[in-house]
Amino acid sequence: MDVTGFRNTPTLRYLSFNSVFFFDDEGTPTGGFNLDGRAASLMDQAHRPFLAPHEMANATPVAVMDKLRSASYVSEFMQVFGSDIFDTGDAAFERATFALQQYEKESAEFRPFDSKFDYFLAGKVQLSAQEMRGLALFNNPTKGNCAACHSSARLPDGTPPLFTDFTYDNLGVPRNPDIPANANPDYYDLGLCGPDRTDLGSRSDLCGGFKVPTLRNVAVTAPYFHNGKFATLREVVSFYVRRDTNPEEWYPNAGADRFDDLPPQYRANVNTTEAPYNRQLGGLPALTSDEIDDVVAFLKTLTDGYQP
Amino acid sequence: MQRIILLLLICLFPALPAQADEAALRERIDMLSKELEKLKHEMEDMNSRTEAIADQQQAVNHATAPGAQENASSQVSIWGYGEINYNRPTDQSRDSKMDLRRAVFGFGYRFDEDTRFTSEFELEHAVVSADDDGEFEAEQFYIDHNLTPNTRAKLGLFLIPMGFLNESHEPTRYYGVERNFVETAIIPTTWREGGVGLYGDTRQGISWDVGVTTGFYLGNWDPTSTDGQQSPLGSIHQELQNAKAKDLSAYLALNYRGIPGWVAGASVFTGKDSQGDPSVSLASGSRVTLWEAHTRWTPGNFDLSALYAMGTISDTADLNATFVGNPTLIPKEFWGGYLQAAYTFPLGGSRSLAPFARYARFNTGSKYASLPAGLNVDSLPTETVWTTGVNFYLNPNVVLKADYQHFSGDYPGDVNQNRVDLGLGLEF
């Protein structure tokens, strides 16, 4: 339990709308589970936490199956998967990950769609004036432009917005010294191109890319970004709009070392073309301080379990 | 009508002399009734001629193309039309494009004297695949049945009879390389719906068309794209592709063709557009209504026409509130109109040359429902387009076109660039 990990914990909610990893028509990496998309399914994803030393730290699948055998629900488990399920190799371990996947996919607990924003979409509550301003800034392509990645539109079948398009981007998030591995100046978590994910190691253009997370429940899932660098939403939104205009606020040695969580050869991968981070050094940020507050107020309407 | 003529006649004949004797009076009355009899015949003649003209127009509008070939059994007919266009923006020539805009093939089948099948299939932009822009679509697919000599019914997927272009969109039948903006941005040509219609003509030269069809679906509105600014209704039409059909729409179109060389008409289409879908419950009462009026006068070799169309989408405020900040909110009102003049010079043989000019103004978002304070969106600017050019007909079914389009205004998307257009159009 005292083993530290490398990354922030992503939410399991709303992942039944995700897909396997693929490159779309334009070559944009899309889908996949984990922040680097390396798991092909929720079942695949469910393997790691059981075994990772910094998570549940079981030494082997056998250790997991031993625990499963003595679980209170083992008879139900054997009823579903067969009384001989523990007799063949890792079959019981595989079925356990499958059962987790089906739970995450089938149970509405994982996609309640009952935030204040959902009630607003259903016409049951109004957003406050500040929340409405925040929504407008969030959507506006020349202001926050957040919806370009955290889409706020319903899916074609009418499913309420997921606030992610499941693509990947490189935001140049500052290095987080609180991650012990970062004490080694040669260690970098490069997301899509490694070290955890191994199949895209040669795609240097993707180094530093992480999956766009849903912003549903973001107000209650601090810290933020793959490396947990920021503790508050206000910091996150400020970072988005001030990263390029005021880099000194974000990087200890901004002059030489902007995007300091990437080795120099991959810093050009950082997205500097799209709003809100297409601004110039010393220019006006895309959002004012009040507008940042408005966006944060809006993000707080995305927390499930709202009581109208 | 006859009564009016009688009255007129009576007025034309000067008052009878007071001293006229009875015999003379009889004679005059006899003469009058003969005149009347003659007039009556002439009237009947005129009526049947009007009908013939109306029938002809009808045939042009609804039946197969004029050159449609019928096979030996004369039950099957095949026709087609298409166009290849070249657009060259005058100060952005790198955006020049050439496109097989559409290739359309039609098949008809006559079951018997009274019942006919019409279909048209369209291939747009040359290549259709998952990764290409092209589309392949059924544009018409309906049965036509004579109910009485003057009334027919249609059932299936058919064109909505609004404006000139929607029903008569073959490239040989309009001036200029590109279809005019009003009848693409405001009236979403080629606009078809599934349903049933009744149509026919009256002895007075009025043709009418009324029906109940599928309609628009507001759930297709994409606030993040500019499609809805280029054609509000074009972005929410359903094209009978698993069309949501809880709410039916209705249309009525009337045209007066009683005076040869002149047509005047108007039409309206209206229907709810939420289709009861929960994803657009915030606009559950919303309704699309489109009005349109047109006239065309062809004295001698002149061809003069005018058209105006206006659409509304009601009850959009709450749904728009969920789209705030996005580029394209749902307009409450949009409109457009044009004036067009052309003159045909016969060139000998079946060739002819028709220079024309068209002045169009339109606005695809002239009004928006009001939003909470500070979040209102401005109306879009009104676009003005002058198009001048020529249609050169090799024969009535093959046309080469050239024109210049001048835009002033700020029409969204990539079309607000002055450009030179060249086109080849054909129809058989």
XYZ file of C-alpha atoms in Angstrom:
736
model
C 0.000 0.000 0.000
C 2.957 2.311 0.402
C 3.996 1.807 -3.211
C 3.350 4.979 -5.134
C 1.928 5.057 -8.622
C 2.574 7.173 -11.668
C -0.748 8.566 -12.738
C -3.959 10.161 -11.615
C -6.948 7.812 -11.320
C -9.452 8.167 -14.149
C -13.193 7.823 -13.597
C -15.011 4.643 -14.608
C -18.221 6.526 -15.276
C -19.623 6.919 -18.795
C -17.035 4.542 -20.249
C -19.655 2.245 -21.747
C -19.781 4.842 -24.559
C -16.093 4.418 -25.305
C -14.716 2.028 -27.945
C -11.530 0.146 -28.677
C -8.534 2.248 -29.693
C -8.407 3.251 -33.360
C -7.149 5.965 -35.688
C -10.020 7.792 -37.391
C -10.134 8.830 -41.103
C -7.913 11.790 -40.388
C -5.464 9.767 -38.338
C -6.651 11.081 -34.976
C -6.093 8.520 -32.214
C -9.440 7.743 -30.617
C -10.926 5.434 -27.977
C -9.243 2.771 -25.906
C -9.225 2.394 -22.137
C -6.758 3.862 -19.623
C -5.409 7.392 -20.123
C -3.155 6.063 -22.881
C -5.828 3.844 -24.461
C -3.734 0.704 -24.210
C -6.553 -1.519 -22.923
C -8.878 -2.715 -25.663
C -11.896 -3.153 -23.432
C -13.093 -2.625 -19.891
C -12.384 -6.321 -19.333
C -8.831 -5.849 -20.521
C -8.523 -2.760 -18.324
C -9.764 -4.691 -15.284
C -6.719 -6.984 -15.282
C -4.167 -4.414 -14.234
C -5.550 -3.067 -10.935
C -5.669 -6.567 -9.446
C -1.992 -7.121 -10.123
C -0.268 -3.724 -10.186
C 2.043 -3.281 -7.175
C 0.719 0.247 -6.573
C -2.895 -0.832 -6.852
C -4.237 -4.098 -5.408
C -0.813 -5.733 -5.481
C -1.785 -9.361 -5.967
C 1.293 -11.233 -7.053
C -0.424 -13.416 -9.660
C -3.860 -14.243 -11.063
C -3.752 -17.334 -8.855
C -3.600 -15.078 -5.795
C -6.680 -13.239 -7.064
C -8.527 -16.539 -7.648
C -7.678 -17.728 -4.180
C -9.339 -14.653 -2.759
C -12.296 -15.083 -5.082
C -12.732 -18.686 -3.900
C -13.321 -17.531 -0.373
C -15.574 -14.616 -1.300
C -19.128 -14.612 0.034
C -20.539 -14.620 -3.520
C -18.411 -17.488 -4.860
C -21.407 -19.816 -5.249
C -23.202 -17.268 -7.428
C -19.993 -16.826 -9.408
C -19.815 -20.597 -10.019
C -23.499 -20.721 -10.864
C -22.949 -18.229 -13.669
C -19.591 -19.458 -14.983
C -19.764 -23.168 -14.170
C -18.897 -25.230 -11.121
C -15.556 -26.183 -12.688
C -14.516 -22.606 -13.414
C -11.700 -22.730 -10.887
C -10.272 -25.903 -12.408
C -8.846 -24.586 -15.666
C -5.898 -22.215 -15.602
C -6.745 -18.546 -15.226
C -10.349 -18.982 -16.370
C -11.845 -17.745 -13.102
C -9.612 -14.660 -13.166
C -10.685 -13.965 -16.746
C -14.358 -14.379 -15.815
C -13.936 -12.014 -12.886
C -12.634 -9.277 -15.209
C -15.459 -10.055 -17.621
C -18.009 -9.749 -14.823
C -16.548 -6.363 -13.879
C -16.799 -5.183 -17.466
C -20.421 -6.258 -17.757
C -21.222 -4.517 -14.485
C -19.633 -1.305 -15.729
C -21.398 -1.575 -19.055
C -24.812 -2.702 -17.954
C -25.422 -0.957 -14.672
C -26.981 2.483 -14.951
C -24.972 3.446 -11.845
C -22.093 4.134 -14.203
C -24.102 6.533 -16.355
C -26.811 8.138 -14.279
C -27.046 11.341 -16.345
C -28.550 13.097 -13.352
C -26.388 16.186 -12.939
C -27.844 19.668 -12.744
C -26.848 20.076 -16.380
C -28.900 16.999 -17.307
C -31.912 18.433 -15.518
C -31.316 21.637 -17.435
C -31.222 19.701 -20.737
C -34.496 18.096 -19.772
C -36.044 21.479 -19.052
C -36.488 20.753 -15.360
C -34.178 23.390 -13.869
C -32.618 26.638 -15.041
C -28.920 27.256 -14.803
C -27.913 30.375 -12.876
C -26.798 33.408 -14.855
C -23.166 32.620 -14.011
C -23.497 28.961 -15.023
C -25.095 30.018 -18.313
C -22.240 32.416 -18.996
C -19.835 29.600 -18.182
C -21.594 27.263 -20.617
C -21.421 29.895 -23.365
C -17.681 30.422 -22.774
C -17.148 26.669 -22.644
C -18.798 26.266 -26.072
C -17.546 29.407 -27.778
C -14.856 28.458 -30.336
C -13.042 31.775 -29.825
C -13.179 31.805 -26.003
C -12.853 28.571 -24.014
C -13.379 26.292 -27.009
C -13.580 23.504 -24.449
C -16.373 21.751 -26.367
C -13.984 21.136 -29.252
C -12.624 18.205 -27.220
C -15.017 17.948 -24.269
C -18.074 17.859 -26.550
C -21.216 19.333 -25.062
C -23.533 18.173 -27.847
C -25.774 15.153 -27.652
C -24.633 12.063 -29.524
C -26.424 11.433 -32.831
C -28.762 8.977 -31.101
C -29.824 11.604 -28.569
C -27.626 10.406 -25.671
C -26.831 13.437 -23.487
C -23.369 14.957 -23.984
C -20.399 13.011 -22.607
C -17.973 15.975 -22.415
C -15.321 13.973 -24.180
C -14.836 12.871 -27.756
C -12.446 10.095 -26.592
C -9.604 11.519 -28.673
C -6.097 12.384 -27.458
C -4.226 15.609 -27.076
C -0.980 16.957 -25.709
C -1.586 19.884 -23.365
C 1.952 20.401 -22.093
C 0.850 19.945 -18.479
C 3.655 20.997 -16.082
C 5.739 18.300 -14.424
C 4.459 17.219 -11.027
C 7.363 16.896 -8.531
C 5.049 15.026 -6.117
C 5.261 11.919 -8.272
C 8.308 10.071 -6.866
C 9.281 8.696 -10.264
C 9.754 12.274 -11.449
C 12.754 12.599 -9.132
C 14.614 10.900 -11.948
C 15.136 13.639 -14.532
C 15.203 11.028 -17.290
C 11.780 9.649 -16.450
C 8.888 10.946 -18.525
C 5.333 9.666 -18.757
C 4.651 10.065 -22.473
C 1.141 8.597 -22.596
C 0.428 7.165 -26.045
C 4.080 6.482 -26.846
C 5.095 4.949 -23.523
C 6.500 3.755 -21.261
C 3.297 2.021 -20.035
C 1.911 1.690 -23.516
C 4.335 -0.096 -25.806
C 2.800 -0.477 -29.264
C 3.157 3.151 -30.425
C 6.734 3.732 -29.290
C 7.802 4.650 -32.815
C 5.110 7.294 -33.254
C 7.111 10.149 -31.778
C 4.432 12.609 -32.960
C 2.080 11.081 -30.401
C 4.455 11.355 -27.432
C 2.791 13.239 -24.619
C -0.734 12.566 -25.857
C -3.313 11.626 -23.246
C -6.981 10.820 -23.621
C -9.532 13.596 -23.258
C -11.359 12.672 -20.045
C -15.074 13.244 -19.511
C -15.737 16.355 -17.464
C -18.799 14.813 -15.853
C -18.197 14.785 -12.079
C -14.976 16.689 -12.542
C -15.754 18.941 -9.575
C -15.467 15.942 -7.250
C -12.532 14.135 -8.855
C -9.518 16.317 -8.002
C -6.609 16.271 -8.614
C -6.508 16.988 -12.345
C -4.703 15.863 -15.496
C -2.842 12.599 -15.991
C -0.168 13.570 -13.504
C -2.503 15.124 -10.954
C -0.596 18.381 -11.213
C -3.496 20.669 -10.272
C -5.668 20.547 -7.189
C -8.472 22.902 -8.177
C -10.597 23.521 -11.241
C -9.733 27.183 -11.121
C -6.068 26.293 -11.570
C -6.916 23.968 -14.467
C -8.979 26.520 -16.356
C -6.422 29.255 -15.656
C -3.723 26.970 -17.004
C -5.651 26.461 -20.252
C -5.972 30.152 -20.962
C -2.729 31.471 -19.470
C -0.294 28.717 -20.440
C 0.884 30.607 -23.519
C 0.324 34.198 -22.430
C 1.903 33.797 -18.966
C 4.072 30.663 -18.957
C 5.996 31.911 -15.923
C 2.918 31.112 -13.813
C 3.171 27.432 -14.738
C 6.736 26.418 -15.431
C 9.529 26.967 -12.889
C 11.969 27.934 -15.607
C 9.571 29.197 -18.245
C 12.168 30.858 -20.410
C 14.104 27.685 -21.228
C 11.848 24.960 -20.006
C 8.292 25.435 -21.101
C 6.432 22.108 -21.311
C 8.885 20.748 -18.778
C 7.187 17.353 -18.458
C 8.297 16.417 -21.953
C 11.819 15.769 -23.199
C 12.849 18.700 -25.445
C 12.464 16.733 -28.691
C 8.750 16.176 -28.039
C 7.798 19.682 -26.932
C 6.713 20.574 -30.452
C 3.941 18.000 -30.058
C 2.121 20.267 -27.624
C -1.064 21.703 -29.079
C -0.469 25.418 -29.644
C -2.760 25.927 -32.610
C -6.245 25.519 -31.206
C -8.118 27.973 -28.980
C -7.772 28.592 -26.070
C -4.020 27.922 -26.250
C -3.251 29.649 -29.500
C -2.292 32.928 -27.809
C 1.037 34.722 -27.820
C 3.424 35.342 -24.974
C 2.281 38.411 -23.042
C -0.994 38.623 -25.017
C -4.509 38.657 -23.630
C -5.672 35.307 -22.250
C -8.765 33.824 -23.909
C -10.689 34.183 -20.633
C -10.589 36.915 -17.999
C -10.426 36.095 -14.314
C -14.225 36.489 -13.978
C -14.773 34.346 -17.023
C -12.589 31.615 -15.523
C -14.908 31.681 -12.494
C -17.913 31.388 -14.820
C -16.462 28.309 -16.533
C -15.689 26.716 -13.162
C -19.257 27.441 -12.026
C -20.489 25.673 -15.137
C -18.181 22.653 -14.578
C -19.776 22.265 -11.154
C -23.164 21.637 -12.791
C -21.783 18.352 -14.172
C -21.805 16.464 -10.864
C -24.160 13.477 -10.797
C -26.806 13.104 -8.124
C -28.259 16.600 -8.316
C -31.434 17.057 -6.305
C -33.634 19.545 -8.147
C -67.377 34.324 -66.546
C -70.099 33.900 -69.164
C -72.328 36.163 -67.154
C -69.725 38.876 -67.136
C -69.336 38.667 -70.895
C -73.085 38.878 -71.312
C -73.162 42.012 -69.206
C -70.307 43.454 -71.192
C -72.114 42.705 -74.434
C -75.207 44.340 -73.206
C -73.258 47.429 -72.377
C -71.534 47.366 -75.752
C -74.772 47.425 -77.660
C -76.118 50.942 -77.512
C -79.578 51.454 -76.009
C -82.282 50.475 -78.461
C -84.064 53.368 -80.159
C -87.307 54.100 -78.341
C -89.394 54.265 -81.505
C -88.224 50.861 -82.883
C -91.059 48.631 -83.873
C -91.568 45.153 -82.520
C -90.286 43.386 -85.648
C -87.078 45.299 -85.555
C -86.747 44.482 -81.880
C -87.235 40.744 -82.539
C -84.620 40.913 -85.226
C -82.189 42.499 -82.833
C -82.924 39.972 -80.125
C -82.387 37.141 -82.613
C -79.134 38.653 -83.622
C -78.080 39.035 -80.012
C -78.832 35.440 -79.159
C -76.858 34.279 -82.198
C -73.917 36.397 -81.070
C -74.276 34.831 -77.648
C -74.317 31.335 -79.050
C -71.116 32.113 -80.980
C -69.455 33.509 -77.898
C -70.405 30.474 -75.910
C -68.630 28.237 -78.418
C -65.593 30.450 -78.346
C -65.565 30.275 -74.569
C -65.681 26.501 -74.616
C -62.879 26.475 -77.094
C -60.821 28.724 -74.885
C -61.477 26.565 -71.865
C -60.315 23.414 -73.537
C -57.208 25.197 -74.780
C -56.446 26.338 -71.223
C -56.809 22.785 -70.042
C -54.459 21.558 -72.700
C -51.869 24.101 -71.587
C -52.344 23.158 -67.948
C -51.963 19.503 -68.884
C -48.763 20.262 -70.699
C -47.329 22.115 -67.725
C -48.387 19.272 -65.521
C -46.643 16.837 -67.755
C -43.460 18.881 -67.592
C -43.631 19.127 -63.847
C -44.679 15.718 -62.775
C -44.113 13.228 -65.468
C -40.974 12.021 -67.009
C -38.611 14.347 -68.828
C -39.649 15.444 -72.322
C -37.195 13.229 -74.105
C -37.931 10.199 -71.966
C -37.556 7.077 -74.020
C -40.219 4.496 -73.739
C -39.353 0.964 -74.725
C -41.250 -1.207 -77.120
C -43.846 -2.234 -74.616
C -44.068 1.503 -73.829
C -44.451 0.697 -70.177
C -40.913 1.374 -69.043
C -39.328 4.781 -69.375
C -35.789 5.827 -68.616
C -34.438 9.335 -68.343
C -31.616 11.180 -66.750
C -29.853 14.453 -66.151
C -26.640 15.691 -64.669
C -24.115 18.447 -64.463
C -20.404 19.007 -64.203
C -19.443 22.328 -62.689
C -16.263 24.331 -62.386
C -16.024 27.092 -59.773
C -13.126 29.524 -59.680
C -13.073 32.134 -56.904
C -11.616 35.244 -58.505
C -9.247 36.153 -55.699
C -8.687 32.759 -54.172
C -8.042 30.686 -57.270
C -6.414 27.907 -55.271
C -9.950 27.068 -54.041
C -11.053 26.355 -57.615
C -12.932 23.122 -57.978
C -14.432 20.965 -60.643
C -17.066 18.500 -59.671
C -19.424 15.986 -61.187
C -22.072 17.665 -59.114
C -24.747 15.143 -59.852
C -25.640 12.309 -62.162
C -29.282 11.335 -61.908
C -31.081 8.489 -63.548
C -34.810 8.021 -63.557
C -36.925 4.986 -64.174
C -40.643 4.980 -64.707
C -43.114 2.238 -65.254
C -46.653 2.520 -66.502
C -48.819 -0.175 -64.931
C -51.913 0.839 -66.863
C -53.675 3.922 -68.161
C -54.140 5.260 -64.660
C -51.204 4.108 -62.595
C -47.584 5.036 -63.008
C -44.355 4.614 -61.042
C -41.630 7.279 -60.988
C -38.191 7.030 -59.458
C -34.973 9.027 -59.584
C -31.591 8.045 -58.200
C -28.889 10.578 -57.680
C -25.139 10.215 -57.403
C -23.517 13.368 -56.037
C -19.801 14.243 -56.241
C -18.741 11.330 -58.414
C -17.529 8.828 -55.814
C -19.400 7.293 -52.935
C -17.606 5.488 -50.141
C -17.207 5.772 -46.401
C -14.299 8.165 -46.835
C -15.625 10.269 -49.718
C -17.918 13.269 -49.980
C -20.220 11.570 -52.446
C -23.749 10.463 -51.755
C -26.050 8.091 -53.502
C -29.674 8.716 -52.790
C -33.219 7.971 -53.849
C -34.644 11.329 -54.769
C -38.066 10.206 -55.902
C -39.866 6.922 -55.554
C -43.618 7.120 -55.862
C -46.784 5.857 -57.435
C -49.061 8.183 -59.342
C -52.706 7.306 -59.916
C -55.479 9.046 -61.858
C -58.538 9.420 -59.674
C -60.575 11.482 -62.127
C -59.556 13.079 -65.421
C -58.508 16.152 -63.442
C -57.315 14.717 -60.159
C -54.372 12.499 -59.417
C -52.923 10.996 -56.277
C -49.256 10.327 -55.513
C -47.957 8.070 -52.805
C -44.351 7.489 -51.799
C -41.227 9.639 -51.778
C -41.849 12.727 -53.892
C -40.673 16.318 -54.331
C -42.380 19.056 -52.353
C -43.987 21.444 -54.868
C -42.491 24.714 -53.630
C -40.886 27.336 -55.831
C -39.544 26.671 -59.322
C -36.400 24.699 -58.743
C -37.386 21.965 -56.350
C -39.593 20.150 -58.815
C -37.848 21.353 -61.932
C -34.169 21.108 -61.068
C -32.644 19.706 -64.227
C -29.722 21.927 -65.281
C -31.286 22.721 -68.658
C -34.205 24.333 -66.911
C -32.508 27.065 -64.917
C -30.091 29.857 -65.681
C -26.613 29.861 -64.251
C -24.218 27.086 -63.346
C -25.235 26.768 -59.727
C -28.788 26.496 -58.459
C -29.845 29.855 -57.053
C -29.206 30.518 -53.371
C -32.779 31.218 -52.348
C -33.959 27.873 -53.604
C -31.126 26.030 -51.891
C -30.509 27.950 -48.655
C -34.136 28.790 -47.836
C -36.088 26.176 -49.812
C -33.828 23.123 -49.349
C -33.748 21.860 -52.955
C -33.804 18.928 -53.726
C -36.366 18.562 -51.019
C -38.487 15.478 -50.884
C -40.644 13.831 -48.263
C -42.541 10.617 -47.928
C -46.302 10.793 -47.885
C -49.414 11.179 -49.952
C -50.515 14.031 -52.176
C -53.472 14.931 -54.342
C -53.082 17.209 -57.308
C -54.953 18.389 -60.332
C -56.151 21.296 -62.408
C -59.317 23.289 -62.614
C -60.989 24.506 -65.788
C -59.941 28.008 -64.833
C -56.263 27.150 -65.196
C -55.461 26.699 -61.540
C -53.302 23.747 -60.695
C -53.325 22.643 -57.101
C -51.320 20.181 -55.056
C -51.992 19.285 -51.445
C -50.578 16.558 -49.232
C -49.508 15.108 -45.938
C -45.881 14.036 -45.569
C -42.971 13.431 -43.251
C -41.168 16.583 -42.142
C -38.102 17.987 -40.443
C -36.355 16.765 -37.293
C -34.799 19.326 -34.974
C -32.727 16.620 -33.280
C -30.495 16.767 -36.362
C -29.532 20.368 -35.570
C -25.770 20.551 -35.041
C -24.877 23.783 -33.231
C -21.164 23.121 -33.674
C -21.221 23.110 -37.486
C -22.103 25.910 -39.896
C -24.418 23.710 -41.972
C -27.401 25.241 -40.233
C -26.253 28.696 -41.325
C -25.877 27.636 -44.927
C -29.353 26.104 -45.071
C -31.383 25.872 -41.866
C -33.897 23.421 -43.294
C -31.299 21.590 -45.357
C -29.518 20.730 -42.118
C -32.570 19.146 -40.479
C -34.252 17.424 -43.417
C -34.621 13.678 -43.156
C -34.717 12.477 -46.788
C -36.866 9.534 -45.758
C -33.870 7.826 -44.204
C -35.425 6.173 -41.165
C -37.267 9.470 -40.879
C -38.756 10.217 -37.497
C -42.425 10.468 -38.261
C -44.479 11.033 -35.153
C -45.463 14.472 -36.409
C -46.706 14.730 -39.946
C -46.411 17.858 -42.020
C -48.772 19.266 -44.619
C -48.361 21.344 -47.745
C -50.501 23.222 -50.211
C -49.367 24.657 -53.523
C -51.449 26.649 -55.994
C -50.432 27.872 -59.435
C -52.411 29.906 -61.912
C -51.590 29.082 -65.514
C -54.754 30.340 -67.168
C -53.000 32.952 -69.292
C -50.475 31.453 -71.694
C -46.940 32.600 -70.940
C -47.679 33.538 -67.387
C -47.554 31.563 -64.140
C -48.161 32.826 -60.646
C -48.183 30.631 -57.600
C -47.751 30.325 -53.898
C -47.256 27.494 -51.470
C -46.904 26.696 -47.799
C -45.436 23.769 -45.875
C -45.862 23.335 -42.146
C -45.216 20.668 -39.540
C -43.871 20.066 -36.082
C -40.198 19.204 -35.974
C -39.516 17.690 -32.544
C -41.110 14.391 -33.589
C -41.750 13.728 -29.905
C -38.123 12.808 -29.353
C -36.952 13.234 -25.753
C -33.610 14.662 -26.912
C -35.446 17.745 -28.159
C -38.132 17.850 -25.489
C -37.121 21.461 -24.823
C -38.614 22.293 -28.210
C -41.505 19.859 -28.076
C -43.923 22.402 -29.513
C -41.605 23.605 -32.237
C -42.960 23.964 -35.761
C -41.343 24.613 -39.115
C -43.347 26.720 -41.541
C -42.166 27.728 -44.979
C -44.053 30.158 -47.257
C -43.235 30.932 -50.805
C -44.659 32.912 -53.734
C -43.421 33.080 -57.301
C -44.272 34.331 -60.721
C -42.860 33.858 -64.179
C -43.714 35.709 -67.362
C -42.400 34.668 -70.767
C -43.424 37.285 -73.328
C -41.786 36.409 -76.630
C -38.166 35.454 -76.048
C -38.057 37.030 -72.615
C -38.129 34.967 -69.460
C -38.801 37.030 -66.338
C -39.295 35.555 -62.919
C -39.408 36.438 -59.253
C -39.622 34.388 -56.090
C -39.789 35.073 -52.387
C -39.630 32.533 -49.566
C -39.750 32.861 -45.814
C -39.377 30.226 -43.135
C -39.871 30.151 -39.399
C -38.989 27.685 -36.662
C -40.992 28.331 -33.532
C -40.326 27.540 -29.883
C -36.546 27.391 -30.069
C -35.558 29.535 -27.058
C -35.114 26.737 -24.513
C -33.227 24.417 -26.839
C -31.013 27.281 -28.011
C -30.222 28.040 -24.356
C -28.503 24.651 -24.157
C -26.445 25.555 -27.271
C -25.195 28.963 -26.061
C -21.739 29.888 -27.231
C -21.848 27.488 -30.167
C -21.441 28.859 -33.692
C -24.884 27.963 -34.998
C -28.082 28.430 -33.042
C -31.504 27.637 -34.468
C -32.954 30.697 -36.214
C -36.500 31.807 -35.597
C -36.825 33.296 -39.074
C -35.014 33.106 -42.403
C -35.937 34.437 -45.844
C -34.792 35.053 -49.368
C -35.941 36.348 -52.722
C -34.717 36.918 -56.246
C -35.522 38.635 -59.504
C -34.310 37.146 -62.747
C -34.413 38.156 -66.395
C -33.249 36.212 -69.433
C -33.573 36.551 -73.188
C -33.254 33.708 -75.671
C -31.588 34.281 -79.055
C -32.307 31.418 -81.453
C -29.090 30.610 -83.303
C -30.429 28.389 -86.032
C -30.916 24.656 -85.848
C -31.820 23.800 -82.316
C -29.132 26.005 -80.829
C -29.857 29.039 -78.753
C -28.118 31.470 -76.485
C -29.725 32.854 -73.352
C -27.978 35.638 -71.459
C -29.467 36.280 -68.036
C -29.047 38.229 -64.828
C -30.282 37.376 -61.363
C -30.354 39.483 -58.253
C -30.815 37.517 -55.020
C -30.961 38.524 -51.383
C -31.289 36.110 -48.525
C -30.689 35.678 -44.838
C -30.484 32.261 -43.187
C -30.753 33.656 -39.660
C -32.655 36.938 -39.739
C -34.130 36.472 -36.253
C -33.358 34.375 -33.186
C -35.480 33.702 -30.145
C -34.264 35.698 -27.187
C -31.883 34.108 -24.695
C -30.996 34.984 -21.110
C -29.361 38.388 -20.693
C -25.966 38.756 -22.286
C -26.262 35.552 -24.302
C -28.390 36.745 -27.221
C -27.015 36.072 -30.670
C -27.016 38.626 -33.448
C -28.966 38.094 -36.625
C -26.833 36.986 -39.525
C -26.005 39.566 -42.165
C -28.138 39.567 -45.295
C -26.271 38.302 -48.332
C -26.714 39.829 -51.778
C -25.638 37.901 -54.860
C -25.609 39.159 -58.434
C -25.284 36.429 -61.021
C -24.821 37.266 -64.698
C -24.009 34.879 -67.465
C -25.226 32.815 -70.383
C -26.809 29.473 -71.046
C -25.772 28.179 -74.447
C -28.057 25.393 -75.624
C -26.574 22.990 -78.167
C -30.064 21.653 -78.288
C -32.848 21.995 -75.772
C -31.408 19.141 -73.704
C -27.711 19.989 -73.622
C -26.510 23.252 -72.147
C -23.134 24.888 -71.625
C -23.162 27.576 -68.990
C -20.906 30.365 -67.855
C -21.518 33.018 -65.257
C -19.983 35.375 -62.752
C -21.309 35.628 -59.209
C -20.704 38.685 -57.098
C -21.301 38.372 -53.363
C -21.709 41.235 -50.975
C -22.518 40.388 -47.426
C -21.088 37.771 -45.168
C -22.709 34.500 -45.992
C -21.190 31.889 -43.682
C -19.062 29.078 -44.918
C -16.830 29.125 -47.940
C -19.143 30.559 -50.570
C -18.840 34.282 -49.926
C -16.232 34.663 -52.616
C -16.866 36.196 -55.980
C -16.382 33.528 -58.547
C -16.537 32.478 -62.152
C -18.517 29.339 -62.853
C -18.568 27.069 -65.877
C -20.901 24.172 -66.328
C -22.131 21.417 -68.563
C -25.678 20.255 -68.055
C -27.762 17.710 -69.849
C -31.076 16.023 -69.689
C -32.653 13.252 -71.674
